[in-house]
Tab-separated table of C-alpha atoms in Angstrom:
chain	number	residue	atom	x	y	z
A	1	MET	CA	-48.662	12.652	-14.539
A	2	SER	CA	-51.277	14.587	-12.656
A	3	ASP	CA	-51.541	12.015	-9.842
A	4	PHE	CA	-48.283	13.169	-8.275
A	5	ASN	CA	-50.058	13.875	-4.984
A	6	VAL	CA	-47.961	13.578	-1.876
A	7	ASP	CA	-49.083	14.446	1.620
A	8	HIS	CA	-46.918	16.383	4.063
A	9	ALA	CA	-45.419	13.201	5.524
A	10	GLY	CA	-44.169	12.149	2.086
A	11	ILE	CA	-46.567	9.277	1.596
A	12	ASN	CA	-48.190	8.965	-1.795
A	13	GLN	CA	-51.909	9.616	-1.425
A	14	THR	CA	-52.768	7.286	-4.295
A	15	GLY	CA	-51.878	4.243	-2.258
A	16	GLY	CA	-48.148	3.617	-2.200
A	17	ASN	CA	-45.067	4.699	-0.330
A	18	ASP	CA	-42.351	2.455	-1.657
A	19	LEU	CA	-39.554	2.874	-4.139
A	20	THR	CA	-41.454	1.028	-6.867
A	21	VAL	CA	-44.201	3.648	-6.906
A	22	LEU	CA	-41.624	6.429	-6.949
A	23	ARG	CA	-39.641	4.696	-9.687
A	24	ASP	CA	-42.763	4.375	-11.822
A	25	LYS	CA	-43.581	8.046	-11.319
A	26	LEU	CA	-40.045	8.991	-12.341
A	27	ARG	CA	-40.349	6.865	-15.473
A	28	GLY	CA	-43.593	8.609	-16.388
A	29	PHE	CA	-42.215	12.054	-15.601
A	30	ALA	CA	-39.220	11.479	-17.894
A	31	ALA	CA	-41.297	9.859	-20.645
A	32	GLU	CA	-43.776	12.739	-20.744
A	33	ARG	CA	-40.899	15.131	-21.320
A	34	ASP	CA	-38.950	12.881	-23.729
A	35	TRP	CA	-35.992	12.935	-21.340
A	36	GLU	CA	-35.058	9.228	-21.474
A	37	GLN	CA	-32.505	10.121	-24.139
A	38	PHE	CA	-30.540	12.063	-21.521
A	39	LEU	CA	-30.823	9.584	-18.662
A	40	SER	CA	-27.770	7.410	-19.213
A	41	PRO	CA	-26.093	5.868	-16.164
A	42	LYS	CA	-23.137	8.245	-16.659
A	43	ASN	CA	-25.352	11.334	-16.768
A	44	LEU	CA	-27.436	10.191	-13.811
A	45	ALA	CA	-24.334	9.473	-11.700
A	46	MET	CA	-22.913	12.880	-12.555
A	47	ALA	CA	-26.206	14.640	-11.800
A	48	MET	CA	-26.468	12.801	-8.485
A	49	SER	CA	-22.964	13.943	-7.572
A	50	VAL	CA	-23.889	17.556	-8.348
A	51	GLU	CA	-27.015	17.304	-6.203
A	52	ALA	CA	-25.027	15.717	-3.355
A	53	SER	CA	-22.674	18.684	-3.537
A	54	GLU	CA	-25.642	21.041	-3.350
A	55	LEU	CA	-26.788	19.151	-0.256
A	56	VAL	CA	-23.356	19.508	1.352
A	57	GLU	CA	-23.338	23.220	0.533
A	58	HIS	CA	-26.117	23.788	3.076
A	59	PHE	CA	-23.792	22.576	5.837
A	60	GLN	CA	-20.625	24.263	4.652
A	61	TRP	CA	-19.165	26.540	7.307
A	62	LEU	CA	-21.703	25.501	9.960
A	63	THR	CA	-20.457	24.228	13.270
A	64	GLU	CA	-21.368	20.707	14.338
A	65	GLU	CA	-24.041	22.155	16.634
A	66	GLN	CA	-25.464	24.501	13.995
A	67	SER	CA	-25.781	21.587	11.574
A	68	LYS	CA	-28.021	19.831	14.109
A	69	ARG	CA	-30.297	22.864	14.604
A	70	LEU	CA	-31.328	23.965	11.129
A	71	THR	CA	-34.139	26.442	10.768
A	72	ASP	CA	-37.382	25.177	9.269
A	73	ASP	CA	-36.581	26.969	6.015
A	74	ALA	CA	-33.106	25.439	5.902
A	75	LYS	CA	-34.516	21.966	6.628
A	76	ARG	CA	-36.959	22.389	3.777
A	77	GLU	CA	-34.158	23.339	1.384
A	78	VAL	CA	-32.037	20.425	2.624
A	79	SER	CA	-34.998	18.093	2.122
A	80	PHE	CA	-35.260	19.166	-1.525
A	81	GLU	CA	-31.561	18.520	-2.128
A	82	ALA	CA	-31.777	15.145	-0.375
A	83	ALA	CA	-34.793	14.314	-2.548
A	84	ASP	CA	-32.822	15.232	-5.674
A	85	VAL	CA	-30.075	12.809	-4.630
A	86	LEU	CA	-32.643	10.079	-3.974
A	87	LEU	CA	-34.417	10.640	-7.285
A	88	TYR	CA	-31.209	10.458	-9.304
A	89	LEU	CA	-30.048	7.397	-7.343
A	90	LEU	CA	-33.360	5.687	-7.993
A	91	GLN	CA	-33.191	6.487	-11.715
A	92	LEU	CA	-29.581	5.270	-11.906
A	93	SER	CA	-30.488	2.031	-10.151
A	94	ASP	CA	-33.486	1.588	-12.437
A	95	LYS	CA	-31.332	2.039	-15.557
A	96	LEU	CA	-28.818	-0.535	-14.276
A	97	GLY	CA	-31.395	-3.019	-12.974
A	98	ILE	CA	-30.234	-2.668	-9.366
A	99	ASP	CA	-32.684	-3.511	-6.586
A	100	LEU	CA	-31.776	-0.737	-4.132
A	101	ILE	CA	-33.509	-2.318	-1.150
A	102	ALA	CA	-31.791	-5.678	-1.693
A	103	ALA	CA	-28.443	-3.944	-2.280
A	104	ALA	CA	-28.861	-1.895	0.910
A	105	HIS	CA	-29.655	-5.006	2.961
A	106	GLU	CA	-26.633	-6.808	1.513
A	107	LYS	CA	-24.400	-3.805	2.196
A	108	MET	CA	-25.602	-3.631	5.807
A	109	GLN	CA	-24.759	-7.337	6.239
A	110	ARG	CA	-21.295	-6.762	4.776
A	111	ASN	CA	-20.767	-3.769	7.070
A	112	ALA	CA	-21.825	-5.843	10.079
A	113	GLN	CA	-19.116	-8.365	9.169
A	114	LYS	CA	-16.488	-5.666	8.594
A	115	TYR	CA	-17.439	-3.787	11.758
A	116	PRO	CA	-18.210	-6.311	14.523
A	117	ILE	CA	-19.753	-4.688	17.586
A	118	GLU	CA	-16.999	-5.857	19.922
A	119	THR	CA	-14.229	-4.112	17.952
A	120	SER	CA	-16.018	-1.170	16.384
A	121	ARG	CA	-18.302	0.112	19.127
A	122	GLY	CA	-17.549	3.742	19.929
A	123	THR	CA	-14.785	4.197	17.347
A	124	ALA	CA	-14.749	5.829	13.930
A	125	LYS	CA	-11.765	3.784	12.758
A	126	LYS	CA	-11.975	2.111	9.377
A	127	TYR	CA	-12.365	-1.660	9.500
A	128	THR	CA	-8.768	-2.114	8.321
A	129	ALA	CA	-7.567	-0.304	11.462
A	130	LEU	CA	-9.677	-2.209	13.998
């Protein structure tokens, strides 16, 4: 998997920047290491949860303002944890045959119905309390 070249903006230099390219690279990465045996949906969901916790850890004890003004080093570390979450989510979705983009669009439509602009604008209330 030597073609894992990514420029600084995160766009694959070999011609793609979508989830399909990333998914295929993840498949190859795992296959080369004989890791498929460990990549069950349960294990992937658990690993994603651990990585999400590691992401949250970077913000623990920061004020709201401090969380908005991370140092470059802190942003880089946060980016790696966010990438870990994304990679595990993508692998989980792949294992379960979930089209993440389609699911995200559907979820946004559902949220738009649950949170109409006229009743939810400017409030953090849950849809059941609107």
